[in-house]
XYZ file of C-alpha atoms in Angstrom:
655
model
C 187.072 36.334 181.754
C 185.934 38.966 184.230
C 186.971 36.759 187.146
C 190.408 36.435 185.555
C 190.738 40.212 185.262
C 189.661 40.813 188.856
C 192.086 38.180 190.142
C 194.970 39.591 188.077
C 194.454 43.029 189.589
C 193.366 42.218 193.130
C 195.730 39.327 193.980
C 198.824 41.605 194.273
C 196.759 44.163 196.216
C 195.529 41.561 198.712
C 199.052 40.171 199.136
C 200.412 43.681 199.662
C 197.865 44.399 202.392
C 198.587 41.134 204.203
C 202.392 41.520 203.985
C 202.220 45.183 204.990
C 199.721 45.075 207.861
C 200.420 41.599 209.191
C 204.127 41.290 208.387
C 205.117 40.541 211.980
C 202.477 37.848 212.322
C 203.283 35.973 209.100
C 207.063 36.504 209.314
C 209.620 36.989 206.563
C 208.869 33.701 204.813
C 205.135 34.360 204.918
C 205.605 37.813 203.379
C 207.615 36.605 200.402
C 205.517 33.516 199.828
C 202.165 35.286 199.754
C 203.379 38.084 197.469
C 205.265 35.758 195.112
C 202.282 33.412 194.800
C 199.939 36.360 194.185
C 202.097 37.940 191.497
C 202.818 34.518 189.983
C 199.070 33.903 189.794
C 198.595 37.277 188.090
C 201.294 36.372 185.565
C 199.778 32.946 184.828
C 196.313 34.412 184.305
C 197.711 37.270 182.199
C 199.465 34.705 179.997
C 196.164 32.835 179.624
C 194.398 36.061 178.632
C 197.084 36.802 176.031
C 196.862 33.244 174.713
C 193.089 33.508 174.423
C 193.382 36.694 172.390
C 196.290 35.681 170.160
C 195.646 32.004 169.548
C 191.963 31.501 170.354
C 190.682 34.657 168.728
C 188.970 36.078 171.805
C 187.727 39.619 171.195
C 188.760 42.684 173.161
C 186.559 43.415 176.167
C 185.447 46.798 177.474
C 183.802 46.208 180.848
C 182.378 48.793 183.248
C 182.380 47.333 186.744
C 180.518 50.061 188.607
C 179.752 53.742 188.511
C 181.545 55.661 191.213
C 179.800 58.986 190.642
C 177.750 60.945 188.107
C 177.986 64.724 188.048
C 176.390 66.945 185.430
C 176.117 63.997 183.059
C 179.816 63.043 183.497
C 180.116 59.380 184.509
C 183.051 58.378 186.697
C 183.422 54.623 186.414
C 185.744 51.788 187.268
C 186.234 49.285 184.474
C 188.595 47.262 182.331
C 189.644 47.554 178.698
C 191.468 44.350 177.869
C 192.678 44.169 174.293
C 195.916 42.914 172.808
C 197.766 46.061 173.840
C 196.803 45.845 177.496
C 197.170 42.030 177.498
C 200.775 42.342 176.307
C 201.479 44.951 178.976
C 199.876 42.767 181.655
C 202.168 39.837 180.775
C 205.290 42.030 180.718
C 204.461 43.756 184.018
C 203.579 40.578 185.905
C 206.474 38.490 184.532
C 209.147 41.050 185.367
C 207.530 41.678 188.749
C 207.469 37.920 189.379
C 211.196 37.660 188.654
C 211.933 40.673 190.853
C 209.941 39.173 193.731
C 211.962 35.942 193.585
C 215.244 37.850 193.266
C 214.371 39.996 196.276
C 214.547 36.974 198.578
C 218.291 36.783 197.951
C 219.029 40.502 197.715
C 217.099 41.694 200.771
C 217.469 38.666 203.053
C 219.263 40.617 205.808
C 217.234 43.827 205.556
C 215.063 44.691 208.572
C 212.362 46.080 206.249
C 211.954 42.757 204.433
C 208.157 42.434 204.798
C 207.606 46.111 204.076
C 209.581 45.849 200.842
C 207.552 42.902 199.583
C 204.371 44.775 200.436
C 205.518 47.818 198.448
C 206.580 45.945 195.303
C 203.350 43.963 195.269
C 201.412 47.232 195.611
C 203.516 48.642 192.768
C 202.405 45.755 190.565
C 198.735 46.360 191.440
C 199.070 50.079 190.613
C 200.616 49.405 187.210
C 197.976 46.813 186.372
C 195.211 49.291 187.217
C 196.851 51.761 184.856
C 197.228 49.443 181.864
C 193.822 47.770 182.251
C 191.759 50.955 182.698
C 189.047 51.864 180.218
C 188.705 55.491 181.258
C 190.802 58.522 182.131
C 189.765 58.572 185.792
C 191.054 55.072 186.485
C 194.104 55.790 184.349
C 194.854 58.790 186.557
C 194.368 56.697 189.701
C 196.916 54.125 188.507
C 199.146 56.956 187.291
C 199.278 58.588 190.714
C 199.459 55.269 192.544
C 202.672 54.215 190.760
C 204.075 57.648 191.579
C 203.220 57.239 195.264
C 204.680 53.733 195.542
C 207.830 54.775 193.668
C 208.243 57.525 196.296
C 208.012 54.909 199.048
C 210.437 52.547 197.321
C 213.088 55.065 196.255
C 213.186 56.285 199.840
C 212.931 52.769 201.255
C 216.152 53.222 203.243
C 214.717 56.333 204.814
C 217.579 56.838 207.244
C 219.843 57.785 204.321
C 219.719 61.485 203.515
C 220.494 60.739 199.848
C 217.463 58.405 199.626
C 215.170 61.055 201.105
C 216.436 63.670 198.640
C 216.026 61.195 195.763
C 212.427 60.283 196.517
C 211.560 63.929 197.113
C 213.059 64.813 193.718
C 211.094 62.004 192.041
C 207.894 63.120 193.744
C 208.242 66.812 192.855
C 209.368 66.307 189.252
C 206.487 63.907 188.638
C 204.055 66.429 190.088
C 205.186 68.888 187.412
C 204.398 66.352 184.708
C 201.157 65.301 186.400
C 199.937 68.900 186.448
C 200.111 68.921 182.655
C 198.521 65.473 182.541
C 195.482 66.440 184.602
C 195.037 69.602 182.522
C 195.038 67.380 179.430
C 192.339 65.181 180.979
C 190.376 68.330 181.837
C 190.627 69.360 178.176
C 189.294 65.958 177.135
C 186.310 66.341 179.476
C 185.737 69.915 178.286
C 185.456 69.016 174.609
C 184.349 65.367 174.672
C 182.178 65.474 177.784
C 183.299 61.982 178.803
C 186.089 60.117 180.551
C 185.513 56.827 178.735
C 188.156 55.955 176.144
C 185.686 54.647 173.546
C 183.503 57.757 173.738
C 186.453 60.140 173.657
C 188.085 58.388 170.701
C 184.739 58.413 168.885
C 184.571 62.203 169.289
C 188.234 62.816 168.413
C 187.423 64.528 165.106
C 185.006 66.862 166.925
C 187.738 67.842 169.389
C 190.188 68.446 166.535
C 187.703 70.858 164.940
C 187.881 73.263 167.918
C 190.449 75.918 168.783
C 191.720 77.114 172.160
C 193.217 80.543 172.821
C 195.974 79.685 175.262
C 197.249 83.233 174.779
C 194.744 85.863 173.720
C 194.727 86.342 169.948
C 196.743 83.131 169.324
C 194.356 80.234 168.705
C 195.686 76.684 169.045
C 194.043 73.548 167.832
C 192.301 71.913 170.789
C 193.673 68.469 169.968
C 197.225 69.824 169.808
C 196.882 71.443 173.235
C 195.331 68.330 174.795
C 197.941 65.969 173.326
C 200.877 68.149 174.374
C 199.475 68.386 177.911
C 198.982 64.622 178.066
C 202.535 64.163 176.778
C 203.891 66.444 179.524
C 202.501 63.855 181.930
C 204.327 61.160 179.964
C 207.531 63.223 180.119
C 207.394 63.089 183.909
C 206.575 59.389 184.256
C 208.802 58.194 181.407
C 211.646 60.563 182.341
C 211.977 62.567 179.143
C 214.164 65.661 179.083
C 213.908 68.043 180.864
C 211.810 66.057 183.400
C 214.363 63.217 183.493
C 216.406 64.266 186.508
C 214.630 62.019 188.996
C 215.364 58.693 187.284
C 219.156 58.377 187.868
C 218.646 59.289 191.519
C 216.065 56.530 191.882
C 219.115 54.252 192.213
C 219.050 55.151 195.916
C 216.387 52.496 196.327
C 217.296 48.780 196.575
C 218.348 47.169 193.273
C 215.184 45.040 192.846
C 213.019 48.138 192.757
C 215.422 49.797 190.341
C 214.790 46.866 188.010
C 211.017 47.088 188.472
C 210.826 50.869 187.967
C 213.119 50.891 184.941
C 211.840 47.761 183.214
C 208.127 47.187 183.634
C 206.453 49.852 185.737
C 206.490 53.630 186.189
C 208.718 54.649 183.261
C 206.777 52.523 180.793
C 203.500 54.154 181.862
C 204.054 57.239 179.733
C 204.950 55.200 176.640
C 201.874 53.016 177.080
C 199.625 56.032 177.623
C 200.695 57.769 174.403
C 200.249 54.506 172.464
C 196.788 54.076 173.985
C 195.951 57.653 172.982
C 197.038 57.109 169.373
C 193.557 58.070 168.012
C 194.110 61.516 169.554
C 197.777 62.041 168.716
C 197.216 61.063 165.083
C 195.056 64.164 164.648
C 197.854 66.561 165.603
C 201.089 66.578 163.620
C 202.357 69.389 165.848
C 202.013 67.204 168.932
C 203.762 64.321 167.156
C 206.610 66.652 166.192
C 206.953 67.707 169.854
C 207.006 64.052 170.928
C 209.685 63.015 168.437
C 211.863 66.065 169.238
C 211.801 65.427 172.987
C 212.499 61.737 172.387
C 215.483 62.468 170.120
C 217.016 64.841 172.675
C 216.598 62.266 175.425
C 217.900 59.327 173.358
C 221.176 60.981 172.401
C 222.076 63.421 175.147
C 221.132 61.173 178.064
C 223.163 58.373 176.502
C 226.249 60.605 176.539
C 225.947 60.932 180.310
C 226.310 57.163 180.695
C 229.909 57.377 179.417
C 231.151 59.269 182.505
C 229.251 57.338 185.192
C 231.210 55.092 187.564
C 228.337 53.693 189.632
C 227.270 50.401 188.032
C 223.575 51.082 188.637
C 223.753 54.639 187.299
C 225.269 53.445 184.020
C 222.288 51.136 183.570
C 219.951 53.958 184.667
C 221.214 56.301 181.952
C 220.796 53.506 179.438
C 217.138 53.425 180.490
C 216.811 57.144 179.775
C 218.325 56.649 176.334
C 216.090 53.671 175.483
C 212.989 55.516 176.669
C 214.035 58.214 174.227
C 214.035 55.608 171.441
C 210.500 54.559 172.379
C 209.334 58.175 172.455
C 210.873 58.868 169.053
C 208.966 55.869 167.682
C 205.735 57.282 169.130
C 206.405 60.632 167.462
C 206.935 58.866 164.135
C 203.537 57.138 164.532
C 205.349 53.798 164.860
C 203.394 53.003 168.034
C 203.703 49.258 167.551
C 207.499 49.580 167.332
C 207.534 51.617 170.558
C 205.504 48.992 172.437
C 207.620 46.199 170.929
C 210.781 47.920 172.162
C 209.084 48.467 175.526
C 208.551 44.705 175.757
C 212.064 43.650 174.730
C 213.598 46.427 176.829
C 211.683 45.225 179.895
C 213.390 41.839 179.682
C 216.962 42.917 179.048
C 216.832 45.976 181.285
C 215.495 43.936 184.216
C 218.250 41.439 183.417
C 220.956 44.123 183.485
C 219.751 45.601 186.762
C 219.491 42.242 188.462
C 222.935 41.279 187.102
C 224.272 44.558 188.525
C 222.653 43.626 191.835
C 224.332 40.204 191.697
C 227.697 41.940 191.238
C 226.916 44.303 194.125
C 226.081 41.353 196.413
C 229.318 39.565 195.454
C 231.323 42.777 195.991
C 229.790 43.345 199.453
C 227.701 46.281 198.212
C 230.507 48.035 196.357
C 229.033 49.831 193.298
C 232.059 51.668 191.843
C 233.099 49.918 188.604
C 236.608 51.336 189.020
C 237.012 49.010 192.031
C 235.996 45.876 190.171
C 237.542 44.000 187.226
C 238.163 40.373 186.401
C 234.871 39.163 187.903
C 234.255 36.809 184.982
C 235.956 33.850 186.666
C 234.186 34.411 189.988
C 230.639 35.030 188.670
C 230.206 32.885 185.531
C 226.381 32.891 185.468
C 226.198 36.611 186.166
C 228.829 37.186 183.477
C 227.028 35.348 180.688
C 223.612 36.752 181.537
C 225.048 40.285 181.752
C 226.677 39.721 178.345
C 223.322 38.718 176.856
C 221.695 41.803 178.396
C 224.448 44.096 177.113
C 224.249 42.661 173.583
C 220.472 43.104 173.610
C 220.893 46.686 174.820
C 223.207 47.654 171.956
C 220.999 45.845 169.430
C 223.429 43.100 168.440
C 222.029 40.989 165.568
C 219.847 38.159 166.793
C 219.155 39.566 170.252
C 215.700 40.855 171.166
C 216.940 44.441 171.300
C 218.222 44.133 167.745
C 214.778 43.590 166.253
C 213.050 46.354 168.188
C 215.816 48.947 168.085
C 216.807 48.495 164.448
C 213.242 48.680 163.233
C 212.627 51.858 165.244
C 215.614 53.473 163.527
C 214.425 52.283 160.110
C 210.929 53.579 160.887
C 212.320 57.009 161.763
C 214.297 57.014 158.535
C 211.151 56.599 156.474
C 208.708 58.666 158.511
C 209.265 62.336 157.685
C 206.195 64.121 156.423
C 205.616 67.190 154.332
C 206.523 70.368 156.164
C 208.239 68.576 159.042
C 211.068 66.745 157.321
C 213.828 68.521 159.282
C 212.402 67.336 162.595
C 212.495 63.722 161.512
C 215.958 63.891 159.984
C 217.320 65.340 163.241
C 215.572 62.520 165.117
C 217.051 59.945 162.732
C 220.593 61.236 163.199
C 220.109 61.339 166.987
C 218.992 57.714 167.280
C 221.644 56.610 164.775
C 224.481 58.250 166.725
C 222.887 56.936 169.885
C 223.723 53.390 168.721
C 227.458 54.130 168.949
C 227.077 55.891 172.302
C 225.021 53.027 173.746
C 227.567 50.417 172.706
C 230.399 52.537 174.130
C 229.011 53.072 177.640
C 227.452 49.600 177.879
C 230.654 47.749 177.130
C 232.750 50.241 179.079
C 230.836 49.040 182.116
C 230.953 45.390 181.010
C 234.720 45.361 180.419
C 235.553 47.300 183.602
C 233.426 44.939 185.704
C 234.155 41.528 184.217
C 237.459 41.826 182.342
C 240.915 43.303 182.853
C 242.902 43.458 186.060
C 241.290 42.867 189.438
C 241.070 46.204 191.248
C 239.219 45.187 194.408
C 240.934 44.828 197.806
C 242.244 41.492 199.029
C 239.464 41.051 201.605
C 236.747 41.424 198.962
C 238.623 39.129 196.557
C 238.844 36.370 199.138
C 235.045 36.222 199.500
C 234.113 36.453 195.802
C 231.812 33.693 194.550
C 228.699 33.258 192.448
C 225.497 34.480 194.056
C 222.860 31.984 195.289
C 220.312 30.299 193.020
C 217.522 32.603 194.191
C 219.493 35.399 192.481
C 220.865 33.577 189.426
C 217.666 31.728 188.423
C 215.776 35.001 187.680
C 218.824 36.112 185.678
C 218.639 32.977 183.530
C 214.862 33.249 183.111
C 215.198 36.874 181.980
C 218.159 36.104 179.712
C 216.104 33.634 177.656
C 213.516 36.175 176.338
C 216.267 38.812 176.088
C 217.998 36.513 173.619
C 215.248 34.861 171.600
C 211.871 36.569 171.955
C 212.447 38.951 169.079
C 212.759 36.144 166.519
C 209.135 35.018 166.657
C 207.324 38.138 167.872
C 208.639 40.869 165.573
C 206.572 39.946 162.543
C 203.120 39.649 164.188
C 203.617 42.653 166.494
C 204.995 45.085 163.901
C 203.665 43.863 160.577
C 200.906 41.370 161.369
C 198.257 43.715 162.725
C 198.700 42.306 166.226
C 197.231 45.321 168.054
C 194.147 45.587 165.847
C 192.036 48.582 166.882
C 194.090 49.038 170.054
C 196.430 51.307 168.088
C 195.137 53.553 165.304
C 197.426 55.172 162.728
C 196.489 57.605 159.963
C 197.213 56.211 156.527
C 199.593 59.050 155.704
C 201.599 58.313 158.878
C 201.672 54.521 158.577
C 205.422 54.019 158.176
C 205.288 50.443 159.495
C 202.653 49.631 156.890
C 205.018 50.832 154.169
C 207.898 48.862 155.706
C 205.795 45.678 155.716
C 206.215 45.383 151.944
C 209.983 45.065 152.427
C 209.787 42.558 155.280
C 211.535 39.262 154.512
C 211.455 37.548 157.893
C 213.589 37.685 161.035
C 216.563 35.962 159.429
C 216.342 38.336 156.486
C 216.545 41.303 158.868
C 219.626 39.824 160.547
C 221.424 39.297 157.250
C 220.308 42.717 155.993
C 221.823 44.388 159.063
C 225.292 43.889 157.571
C 224.389 46.487 154.948
C 223.156 49.107 157.414
C 225.181 51.640 159.410
C 223.379 50.553 162.602
C 225.370 47.334 163.005
C 228.698 48.946 162.204
C 228.094 51.808 164.617
C 227.328 49.270 167.369
C 230.491 47.289 166.555
C 232.499 50.538 166.444
C 231.237 51.473 169.918
C 232.040 48.002 171.277
C 235.560 48.015 169.805
C 236.173 51.551 171.045
C 235.219 50.478 174.560
C 237.513 47.432 174.298
C 240.435 49.533 173.069
C 240.030 52.351 175.595
C 239.315 50.331 178.710
C 241.159 47.056 178.172
C 243.900 47.636 175.606
C 244.913 51.231 176.425
C 243.330 52.227 179.751
C 245.653 55.248 179.889
C 243.910 56.979 176.985
C 240.568 57.800 178.770
C 242.469 59.732 181.451
C 244.349 61.653 178.739
C 241.104 62.434 176.902
C 239.557 63.601 180.161
C 242.486 65.944 180.675
C 242.307 67.296 177.116
C 238.548 67.958 177.129
C 238.063 68.716 180.818
C 235.335 71.254 180.061
C 233.258 68.708 178.156
C 233.868 66.106 180.858
C 232.722 68.541 183.551
C 229.599 69.315 181.522
C 228.742 65.620 181.318
C 229.748 64.911 184.910
C 227.482 67.731 186.104
C 224.675 66.304 183.935
C 224.403 69.437 181.782
C 223.913 71.391 185.028
C 220.249 70.378 185.047
C 220.372 69.422 188.721
C 221.963 72.771 189.507
C 219.232 74.535 187.559
C 216.472 72.726 189.421
C 218.013 72.570 192.897
C 219.944 75.856 193.015
C 217.713 77.692 190.567
C 214.074 76.686 190.893
C 214.130 75.032 194.322
C 216.527 77.487 196.007
C 214.964 80.401 194.115
C 211.509 79.380 195.266
C 212.803 79.014 198.811
C 214.417 82.484 198.656
C 211.159 83.993 197.402
C 209.349 82.266 200.254
C 211.910 83.549 202.782
C 211.548 87.105 201.416
C 207.748 86.964 201.592
C 207.954 85.548 205.115
C 210.377 88.168 206.405
C 209.131 91.217 204.506
C 205.557 90.299 203.785
C 204.490 88.276 206.808
C 206.715 89.581 209.595
C 207.149 93.187 208.438
C 203.918 94.086 206.647
C 201.270 91.741 208.060
C 202.569 91.213 211.600
C 204.582 94.421 211.955
C 202.310 96.965 210.294
C 198.804 95.514 209.933
C 198.449 93.416 213.078
C 200.888 94.697 215.671
C 201.036 98.158 214.101
C 197.264 98.568 214.273
C 197.208 97.341 217.846
C 200.011 99.720 218.849
C 198.372 102.673 217.088
C 195.071 102.034 218.851
C 196.962 101.695 222.126
C 198.681 105.050 221.626
C 195.394 106.693 220.591
C 193.733 105.259 223.658
C 196.547 106.656 225.771
C 195.893 110.131 224.405
C 192.137 109.841 224.779
C 192.581 108.625 228.335
C 194.136 111.978 229.245
C 191.041 113.806 228.080
C 188.663 111.662 230.122
C 189.254 113.409 233.543
C 185.807 112.835 235.090
C 185.400 116.597 236.031
C 182.340 118.536 234.777
C 184.248 121.717 233.998
C 186.560 119.823 231.638
C 183.658 118.609 229.506
C 181.990 122.085 229.596
C 185.223 123.662 228.412
C 185.488 121.110 225.594
C 181.902 121.861 224.509
C 182.618 125.631 224.431
C 185.720 125.101 222.298
C 183.835 122.773 219.927
C 180.939 125.266 219.573
C 183.353 128.116 218.898
C 185.104 126.109 216.141
C 181.758 125.192 214.568
C 180.562 128.843 214.533
C 183.878 129.973 213.108
C 183.577 127.448 210.272
C 180.010 128.545 209.512
C 180.931 132.251 209.447
C 184.127 132.057 207.442
C 183.592 129.089 205.121
C 179.826 129.095 204.345
């Protein structure tokens, strides 16, 4: 299988190099063909690996390829850990990337950076595969930073736009904040475990948990708690958890295909995967788990609220990503790691579908993204309409859709997960994700109704050219709509209750909420019928009906509500003033401090006093001394007499 693993990883890298360095030689067609074939090959081989593990009973493999360096007994290696967790991630990453590659042919066909874009997205796929297949923290960090670098290149792909440059700079800086915590967490692992290898670190987890660290003198913290919180700070940056979420909505400045790839299968899922992979560590710190679930609950609910006031079609979908990432994080904090990964998988399909459907609308509307200038597109874009409907239903967790199985079971897991001493944390999380169901349905179908239903609000010129997008755009939509609709039916039981992940995810018996839920599992159909008795379904329906009433039946009411609660609307429109805090507070404040140090410290003190001041003082002293140096003998004799007289006077009077 080693040859399979190497091909899965290296094929996208090789294609990226060829498309990037030899794009002019191979042309536009050559660039998309070589990258699509490479990523398609990676997907096919990943599917074979998953099949071998699920159906053929192949064991997990932990392979060290070569040792990069050894320092003071610390081995820095490159290797693969391929178990059911990483195999599932490999299939999700490569499939979504494969669809995005095909879609890009239609979306970017007129762009002058066509070859460069294909090179970047293929490199993005390679980086994510290195991350999910790593068997050690060093390689994990390499993949971690590589996806950050490529996301910077892709968000700022249209580098002549000032907004794109600001967006990729924001993404880069915010992720560096998270990555600083992440690398400190890895340093803590090395400090206490003396290894970078997952297997060795996990084997010494109890030893780490037995140590304390004094972060502040006189206040000892459990070493495992400190390490896990630091690692999670890294996940907060990558997976856009509050307050390190601000970069993700602005990533919409990149082309739509990369928005789909970032939000569905790469980058933002890295943090979720990492915490799930580190489950043997997180399970030894209830404090860290409480931090994780609190941050996730805040993100799930409050970021969802922001989606209600967005008018850019891509930004609405972007805020839905923030909310759904919050759901996954909450599941991680409740030790329902399998549910988090399951939702990651289903979310990848329907979120990629929604982004690509939004891109199809944007193409048809001649790159208009304001949903207030759309309406009635159902009759012009039938394939886009039905696929977007499937994606929207999956997003709100409508019974039978893939999102229903993953989202509902996360909420049920939260409901049954509170532990002694931390019950309040878990009840707050439960209420947040429960209310988030209504909010999600409201903003999702607000966008859906404003885009596809109601009166046509576009100009006559745009209306005259409206038609369904080409097959190269609609085929990926259809292929993504199929798993978005049906995959939950036959995967929920083995993934959540069938021990699918084996030793890939470890949960303490006292935290095993999914294990307790397994006794009440009565099949996929049973869950669908049971949903009628839960508030989750009715909250989703309430949100959908509210959106229908406000934006189709009585479109005058939203404007009246906006007028009545203008303060609340401004708060949401300004995104809780988080951008102001970062840009005008931290960024501008840091710049002002730098300006002060430059003007007062550098120019005044260093240049003015120390450098130039010293030189001027020496010059003036030299000018005085020059007057004394006359060259006449009598002058020097006179000076000697005066000096001798002063010396004798001092000896007589003061000794």
